[in-house]
PDB file of C-alpha atoms and ligand atoms in Angstrom:
ATOM      1  CA  MET A   1     222.290 148.546 294.288  1.00  0.00           C
ATOM      2  CA  LEU A   2     224.230 146.963 291.467  1.00  0.00           C
ATOM      3  CA  LEU A   3     227.821 148.168 291.130  1.00  0.00           C
ATOM      4  CA  ASP A   4     228.711 147.801 287.445  1.00  0.00           C
ATOM      5  CA  CYS A   5     227.215 145.396 284.946  1.00  0.00           C
ATOM      6  CA  GLY A   6     229.945 143.979 282.702  1.00  0.00           C
ATOM      7  CA  PHE A   7     229.959 140.986 280.350  1.00  0.00           C
ATOM      8  CA  GLY A   8     227.973 138.079 281.819  1.00  0.00           C
ATOM      9  CA  SER A   9     226.607 139.986 284.797  1.00  0.00           C
ATOM     10  CA  PHE A  10     222.988 139.735 283.651  1.00  0.00           C
ATOM     11  CA  ALA A  11     223.218 135.918 283.312  1.00  0.00           C
ATOM     12  CA  SER A  12     224.894 135.834 286.706  1.00  0.00           C
ATOM     13  CA  TYR A  13     222.058 137.914 288.184  1.00  0.00           C
ATOM     14  CA  LEU A  14     219.496 135.476 286.756  1.00  0.00           C
ATOM     15  CA  ASP A  15     221.447 132.513 288.160  1.00  0.00           C
ATOM     16  CA  HIS A  16     222.264 133.828 291.633  1.00  0.00           C
ATOM     17  CA  ALA A  17     220.285 136.911 292.588  1.00  0.00           C
ATOM     18  CA  GLN A  18     217.013 136.950 290.701  1.00  0.00           C
ATOM     19  CA  ALA A  19     215.033 137.413 293.919  1.00  0.00           C
ATOM     20  CA  SER A  20     216.871 140.710 294.537  1.00  0.00           C
ATOM     21  CA  ARG A  21     215.193 143.930 293.435  1.00  0.00           C
ATOM     22  CA  LEU A  22     217.344 146.817 292.316  1.00  0.00           C
ATOM     23  CA  ASP A  23     217.019 150.490 293.219  1.00  0.00           C
ATOM     24  CA  ALA A  24     219.784 151.550 290.825  1.00  0.00           C
ATOM     25  CA  ILE A  25     222.815 150.458 288.813  1.00  0.00           C
ATOM     26  CA  VAL A  26     226.023 152.431 289.152  1.00  0.00           C
ATOM     27  CA  VAL A  27     228.138 152.313 285.977  1.00  0.00           C
ATOM     28  CA  SER A  28     231.641 153.367 287.014  1.00  0.00           C
ATOM     29  CA  HIS A  29     233.044 153.723 283.500  1.00  0.00           C
ATOM     30  CA  ALA A  30     232.491 152.698 279.898  1.00  0.00           C
ATOM     31  CA  HIS A  31     234.804 149.673 279.588  1.00  0.00           C
ATOM     32  CA  GLY A  32     232.732 146.650 278.520  1.00  0.00           C
ATOM     33  CA  ASP A  33     233.719 144.577 281.543  1.00  0.00           C
ATOM     34  CA  HIS A  34     231.866 147.191 283.632  1.00  0.00           C
ATOM     35  CA  SER A  35     229.023 148.295 281.367  1.00  0.00           C
ATOM     36  CA  ALA A  36     228.189 145.745 278.639  1.00  0.00           C
ATOM     37  CA  ASP A  37     225.001 144.286 280.156  1.00  0.00           C
ATOM     38  CA  LEU A  38     223.381 147.579 281.171  1.00  0.00           C
ATOM     39  CA  ASP A  39     220.597 147.400 278.601  1.00  0.00           C
ATOM     40  CA  ASP A  40     219.713 143.816 279.595  1.00  0.00           C
ATOM     41  CA  PHE A  41     219.119 144.973 283.166  1.00  0.00           C
ATOM     42  CA  LEU A  42     217.276 148.170 282.216  1.00  0.00           C
ATOM     43  CA  SER A  43     214.877 146.294 279.939  1.00  0.00           C
ATOM     44  CA  PHE A  44     214.131 143.501 282.440  1.00  0.00           C
ATOM     45  CA  ALA A  45     211.249 144.966 284.478  1.00  0.00           C
ATOM     46  CA  PRO A  46     211.209 142.241 287.203  1.00  0.00           C
ATOM     47  CA  ALA A  47     214.724 143.312 288.281  1.00  0.00           C
ATOM     48  CA  TRP A  48     213.481 146.669 289.540  1.00  0.00           C
ATOM     49  CA  ARG A  49     211.871 147.670 292.794  1.00  0.00           C
ATOM     50  CA  GLU A  50     210.344 150.851 291.351  1.00  0.00           C
ATOM     51  CA  ARG A  51     211.685 151.677 287.905  1.00  0.00           C
ATOM     52  CA  PRO A  52     214.979 151.225 286.049  1.00  0.00           C
ATOM     53  CA  ARG A  53     217.526 153.729 287.279  1.00  0.00           C
ATOM     54  CA  VAL A  54     221.171 154.232 286.307  1.00  0.00           C
ATOM     55  CA  ILE A  55     223.779 156.416 288.016  1.00  0.00           C
ATOM     56  CA  VAL A  56     226.463 157.336 285.495  1.00  0.00           C
ATOM     57  CA  SER A  57     228.754 160.179 284.459  1.00  0.00           C
ATOM     58  CA  TYR A  58     228.244 162.168 281.271  1.00  0.00           C
ATOM     59  CA  GLU A  59     231.632 160.932 280.003  1.00  0.00           C
ATOM     60  CA  THR A  60     230.682 157.283 280.577  1.00  0.00           C
ATOM     61  CA  LEU A  61     227.281 157.707 278.966  1.00  0.00           C
ATOM     62  CA  SER A  62     228.876 159.301 275.894  1.00  0.00           C
ATOM     63  CA  ALA A  63     231.610 156.662 275.599  1.00  0.00           C
ATOM     64  CA  MET A  64     229.421 153.571 275.954  1.00  0.00           C
ATOM     65  CA  THR A  65     229.102 151.668 272.687  1.00  0.00           C
ATOM     66  CA  ARG A  66     225.508 150.655 273.534  1.00  0.00           C
ATOM     67  CA  GLN A  67     223.384 153.503 274.823  1.00  0.00           C
ATOM     68  CA  PRO A  68     220.493 152.633 277.167  1.00  0.00           C
ATOM     69  CA  SER A  69     217.487 152.039 274.907  1.00  0.00           C
ATOM     70  CA  ALA A  70     214.912 150.789 277.421  1.00  0.00           C
ATOM     71  CA  SER A  71     212.011 153.121 278.107  1.00  0.00           C
ATOM     72  CA  ASP A  72     211.080 154.643 281.473  1.00  0.00           C
ATOM     73  CA  VAL A  73     214.716 154.750 282.631  1.00  0.00           C
ATOM     74  CA  GLU A  74     215.735 157.379 285.157  1.00  0.00           C
ATOM     75  CA  VAL A  75     219.276 158.441 284.225  1.00  0.00           C
ATOM     76  CA  ILE A  76     221.058 160.243 287.065  1.00  0.00           C
ATOM     77  CA  VAL A  77     224.138 162.010 285.698  1.00  0.00           C
ATOM     78  CA  VAL A  78     226.926 162.349 288.263  1.00  0.00           C
ATOM     79  CA  SER A  79     230.549 163.507 288.450  1.00  0.00           C
ATOM     80  CA  ASP A  80     233.414 163.708 290.934  1.00  0.00           C
ATOM     81  CA  GLY A  81     231.969 164.806 294.296  1.00  0.00           C
ATOM     82  CA  SER A  82     228.319 164.111 293.391  1.00  0.00           C
ATOM     83  CA  LEU A  83     225.904 162.929 296.063  1.00  0.00           C
ATOM     84  CA  VAL A  84     222.679 161.115 295.090  1.00  0.00           C
ATOM     85  CA  GLU A  85     220.101 160.591 297.809  1.00  0.00           C
ATOM     86  CA  ARG A  86     216.847 158.673 297.590  1.00  0.00           C
ATOM     87  CA  SER A  87     214.665 157.230 300.364  1.00  0.00           C
ATOM     88  CA  THR A  88     216.452 153.842 300.303  1.00  0.00           C
ATOM     89  CA  PHE A  89     220.058 154.723 299.423  1.00  0.00           C
ATOM     90  CA  ARG A  90     222.789 157.318 299.219  1.00  0.00           C
ATOM     91  CA  VAL A  91     225.604 157.274 296.623  1.00  0.00           C
ATOM     92  CA  GLU A  92     228.735 159.461 296.742  1.00  0.00           C
ATOM     93  CA  CYS A  93     231.131 159.658 293.787  1.00  0.00           C
ATOM     94  CA  SER A  94     234.894 160.144 293.482  1.00  0.00           C
ATOM     95  CA  SER A  95     237.085 160.159 290.350  1.00  0.00           C
ATOM     96  CA  THR A  96     239.779 157.490 290.156  1.00  0.00           C
ATOM     97  CA  THR A  97     242.890 157.214 287.979  1.00  0.00           C
ATOM     98  CA  HIS A  98     242.053 155.072 284.943  1.00  0.00           C
ATOM     99  CA  GLN A  99     242.272 155.240 281.132  1.00  0.00           C
ATOM    100  CA  LEU A 100     238.690 156.505 280.894  1.00  0.00           C
ATOM    101  CA  ALA A 101     236.719 158.812 283.197  1.00  0.00           C
ATOM    102  CA  THR A 102     235.902 156.512 286.119  1.00  0.00           C
ATOM    103  CA  LEU A 103     233.990 157.011 289.349  1.00  0.00           C
ATOM    104  CA  ALA A 104     234.481 155.134 292.595  1.00  0.00           C
ATOM    105  CA  VAL A 105     231.408 155.223 294.825  1.00  0.00           C
ATOM    106  CA  GLN A 106     230.384 154.915 298.411  1.00  0.00           C
ATOM    107  CA  VAL A 107     226.918 153.390 298.829  1.00  0.00           C
ATOM    108  CA  THR A 108     225.032 153.771 302.108  1.00  0.00           C
ATOM    109  CA  MET A 109     222.030 151.471 302.548  1.00  0.00           C
ATOM    110  CA  GLY A 110     220.347 150.141 305.653  1.00  0.00           C
ATOM    111  CA  GLY A 111     222.968 151.727 307.914  1.00  0.00           C
ATOM    112  CA  ALA A 112     225.929 149.998 306.206  1.00  0.00           C
ATOM    113  CA  ARG A 113     228.535 151.634 303.983  1.00  0.00           C
ATOM    114  CA  VAL A 114     230.186 149.958 301.007  1.00  0.00           C
ATOM    115  CA  VAL A 115     233.046 151.574 299.095  1.00  0.00           C
ATOM    116  CA  TYR A 116     233.614 150.367 295.547  1.00  0.00           C
ATOM    117  CA  GLY A 117     236.900 151.524 294.027  1.00  0.00           C
ATOM    118  CA  ALA A 118     235.905 150.511 290.462  1.00  0.00           C
ATOM    119  CA  ASP A 119     239.020 150.482 288.240  1.00  0.00           C
ATOM    120  CA  THR A 120     241.842 152.608 289.546  1.00  0.00           C
ATOM    121  CA  GLY A 121     245.581 153.027 289.562  1.00  0.00           C
ATOM    122  CA  PRO A 122     247.414 153.697 292.827  1.00  0.00           C
ATOM    123  CA  GLY A 123     246.823 157.478 292.554  1.00  0.00           C
ATOM    124  CA  TRP A 124     243.169 157.532 293.665  1.00  0.00           C
ATOM    125  CA  ARG A 125     242.667 160.132 296.421  1.00  0.00           C
ATOM    126  CA  ILE A 126     240.172 158.799 298.934  1.00  0.00           C
ATOM    127  CA  PRO A 127     237.535 161.330 300.058  1.00  0.00           C
ATOM    128  CA  SER A 128     237.354 161.460 303.863  1.00  0.00           C
ATOM    129  CA  PRO A 129     233.649 160.424 304.041  1.00  0.00           C
ATOM    130  CA  PHE A 130     234.711 157.105 302.429  1.00  0.00           C
ATOM    131  CA  LEU A 131     236.917 156.160 305.400  1.00  0.00           C
ATOM    132  CA  ARG A 132     236.100 153.205 307.686  1.00  0.00           C
ATOM    133  CA  PRO A 133     233.494 151.521 305.452  1.00  0.00           C
ATOM    134  CA  ASP A 134     231.889 148.228 306.477  1.00  0.00           C
ATOM    135  CA  VAL A 135     233.099 146.710 303.221  1.00  0.00           C
ATOM    136  CA  ALA A 136     235.502 147.881 300.525  1.00  0.00           C
ATOM    137  CA  ILE A 137     235.356 146.243 297.095  1.00  0.00           C
ATOM    138  CA  LEU A 138     238.720 146.811 295.428  1.00  0.00           C
ATOM    139  CA  GLU A 139     240.094 145.792 292.073  1.00  0.00           C
ATOM    140  CA  CYS A 140     243.252 143.676 292.010  1.00  0.00           C
ATOM    141  CA  THR A 141     244.026 143.258 288.336  1.00  0.00           C
ATOM    142  CA  LEU A 142     247.744 142.692 288.926  1.00  0.00           C
ATOM    143  CA  GLU A 143     249.394 140.218 291.274  1.00  0.00           C
ATOM    144  CA  ASN A 144     252.780 141.966 291.448  1.00  0.00           C
ATOM    145  CA  ARG A 145     253.477 145.200 289.592  1.00  0.00           C
ATOM    146  CA  ASP A 146     256.515 145.270 287.305  1.00  0.00           C
ATOM    147  CA  ALA A 147     257.933 147.886 284.932  1.00  0.00           C
ATOM    148  CA  ALA A 148     255.522 146.857 282.158  1.00  0.00           C
ATOM    149  CA  SER A 149     252.368 146.941 284.329  1.00  0.00           C
ATOM    150  CA  SER A 150     249.483 149.322 283.696  1.00  0.00           C
ATOM    151  CA  PRO A 151     249.471 152.431 285.914  1.00  0.00           C
ATOM    152  CA  TYR A 152     245.649 152.266 285.756  1.00  0.00           C
ATOM    153  CA  HIS A 153     245.194 149.152 287.892  1.00  0.00           C
ATOM    154  CA  LEU A 154     246.238 147.943 291.340  1.00  0.00           C
ATOM    155  CA  ASP A 155     248.444 145.049 292.365  1.00  0.00           C
ATOM    156  CA  ALA A 156     247.919 143.014 295.536  1.00  0.00           C
ATOM    157  CA  HIS A 157     250.357 145.046 297.616  1.00  0.00           C
ATOM    158  CA  GLU A 158     248.590 148.260 296.577  1.00  0.00           C
ATOM    159  CA  VAL A 159     245.212 146.726 297.439  1.00  0.00           C
ATOM    160  CA  GLY A 160     246.570 146.007 300.916  1.00  0.00           C
ATOM    161  CA  ALA A 161     247.841 149.573 301.247  1.00  0.00           C
ATOM    162  CA  LEU A 162     244.535 151.006 299.991  1.00  0.00           C
ATOM    163  CA  ALA A 163     242.506 148.845 302.398  1.00  0.00           C
ATOM    164  CA  GLN A 164     244.785 150.102 305.157  1.00  0.00           C
ATOM    165  CA  SER A 165     244.364 153.772 304.135  1.00  0.00           C
ATOM    166  CA  LEU A 166     240.609 153.311 303.817  1.00  0.00           C
ATOM    167  CA  ASP A 167     240.573 151.618 307.214  1.00  0.00           C
ATOM    168  CA  ALA A 168     238.051 149.185 305.751  1.00  0.00           C
ATOM    169  CA  LEU A 169     236.583 146.642 308.149  1.00  0.00           C
ATOM    170  CA  ARG A 170     236.589 144.065 305.349  1.00  0.00           C
ATOM    171  CA  THR A 171     237.852 144.131 301.773  1.00  0.00           C
ATOM    172  CA  ILE A 172     236.606 142.049 298.872  1.00  0.00           C
ATOM    173  CA  VAL A 173     239.290 141.549 296.228  1.00  0.00           C
ATOM    174  CA  THR A 174     237.824 141.617 292.737  1.00  0.00           C
ATOM    175  CA  HIS A 175     238.598 142.255 289.009  1.00  0.00           C
ATOM    176  CA  VAL A 176     241.094 139.360 288.955  1.00  0.00           C
ATOM    177  CA  PRO A 177     241.698 138.410 285.297  1.00  0.00           C
ATOM    178  CA  PRO A 178     240.292 135.013 284.172  1.00  0.00           C
ATOM    179  CA  HIS A 179     243.611 133.147 284.567  1.00  0.00           C
ATOM    180  CA  GLY A 180     244.783 135.127 287.579  1.00  0.00           C
ATOM    181  CA  ASN A 181     245.061 133.638 291.061  1.00  0.00           C
ATOM    182  CA  ALA A 182     242.637 135.353 293.454  1.00  0.00           C
ATOM    183  CA  LEU A 183     243.861 133.484 296.548  1.00  0.00           C
ATOM    184  CA  ALA A 184     247.504 134.426 295.853  1.00  0.00           C
ATOM    185  CA  ARG A 185     246.418 138.065 295.587  1.00  0.00           C
ATOM    186  CA  VAL A 186     244.501 137.836 298.857  1.00  0.00           C
ATOM    187  CA  ASP A 187     247.588 136.366 300.575  1.00  0.00           C
ATOM    188  CA  LEU A 188     249.783 139.191 299.283  1.00  0.00           C
ATOM    189  CA  ALA A 189     247.238 141.833 300.332  1.00  0.00           C
ATOM    190  CA  ARG A 190     247.104 140.291 303.834  1.00  0.00           C
ATOM    191  CA  ARG A 191     250.893 140.450 304.025  1.00  0.00           C
ATOM    192  CA  ALA A 192     250.787 144.153 303.115  1.00  0.00           C
ATOM    193  CA  ALA A 193     248.037 144.856 305.670  1.00  0.00           C
ATOM    194  CA  PRO A 194     248.062 142.071 308.301  1.00  0.00           C
ATOM    195  CA  GLU A 195     245.410 143.722 310.469  1.00  0.00           C
ATOM    196  CA  ARG A 196     242.875 143.932 307.673  1.00  0.00           C
ATOM    197  CA  ASP A 197     240.406 141.295 306.581  1.00  0.00           C
ATOM    198  CA  PHE A 198     240.412 140.240 302.881  1.00  0.00           C
ATOM    199  CA  LEU A 199     238.062 137.964 300.951  1.00  0.00           C
ATOM    200  CA  PRO A 200     238.302 136.892 297.307  1.00  0.00           C
ATOM    201  CA  ALA A 201     235.208 137.748 295.247  1.00  0.00           C
ATOM    202  CA  MET A 202     233.413 134.553 294.161  1.00  0.00           C
ATOM    203  CA  THR A 203     230.469 134.028 291.840  1.00  0.00           C
ATOM    204  CA  GLY A 204     227.356 133.360 293.907  1.00  0.00           C
ATOM    205  CA  GLN A 205     229.033 134.563 297.111  1.00  0.00           C
ATOM    206  CA  ARG A 206     226.704 136.097 299.666  1.00  0.00           C
ATOM    207  CA  ILE A 207     227.996 138.382 302.391  1.00  0.00           C
ATOM    208  CA  VAL A 208     225.721 139.987 304.950  1.00  0.00           C
ATOM    209  CA  VAL A 209     227.009 143.455 305.845  1.00  0.00           C
ATOM    210  CA  GLY A 210     226.321 145.124 309.182  1.00  0.00           C
ATOM    211  CA  PRO A 211     225.888 143.887 312.741  1.00  0.00           C
ATOM    212  CA  ASN A 212     224.991 140.356 311.597  1.00  0.00           C
ATOM    213  CA  PHE A 213     228.051 139.988 309.386  1.00  0.00           C
ATOM    214  CA  GLU A 214     228.332 136.432 308.096  1.00  0.00           C
ATOM    215  CA  PRO A 215     231.936 135.417 307.495  1.00  0.00           C
ATOM    216  CA  ASP A 216     232.569 133.958 304.102  1.00  0.00           C
ATOM    217  CA  HIS A 217     233.303 130.260 303.936  1.00  0.00           C
ATOM    218  CA  TYR A 218     236.268 130.695 301.576  1.00  0.00           C
ATOM    219  CA  ARG A 219     238.379 132.374 304.237  1.00  0.00           C
TER     220      ARG A 219
HETATM  221 ZN1   ZN B 301     238.427 149.677 283.098  1.00  0.00          ZN
END
């Protein structure tokens, strides 16, 4: 399951994960840093276990500047509260607070649950089935919120609070801007939620979820 496919994600897939076969791509919303490489994935047959498949809302599909053009694509249109079930995965959707229609998802695969908050401001209401995931992947665009900060993104303190509310076993901190400091954000999130476990997202990072959890070497 690929959660979003923004600028550079297809090259990153080729570099780090080409042996992985996809069941589906979730596109949370139409911003280019979450959706730009969709067509590259859909038209690259070796990436797919069965056939290209995208899970996306009607609003996102309509707002994307590049519509999927590859053939044989299964498009699964979802909205807030949707549940998609196939033999190998289950995806549940929940609207977040962002400039564009955006869906957070919970993915269940192989007995493990991963919650991906996509882009969201602090107002996202967590559905109760999302609680206590094995891993939460949360955006941390801001280090410390100030009066001029976007209400549509989280700062490190809010990531800590959200990880605490989610009761996530582990939280991967992502969506740090190119010149932002991921480790500083992780430190601040840990201070806000000292009993939670936070890891910075890293290119090429591999984390095994479930009973054989492999701690990340950047901790
Ligand atoms: Zn966005």
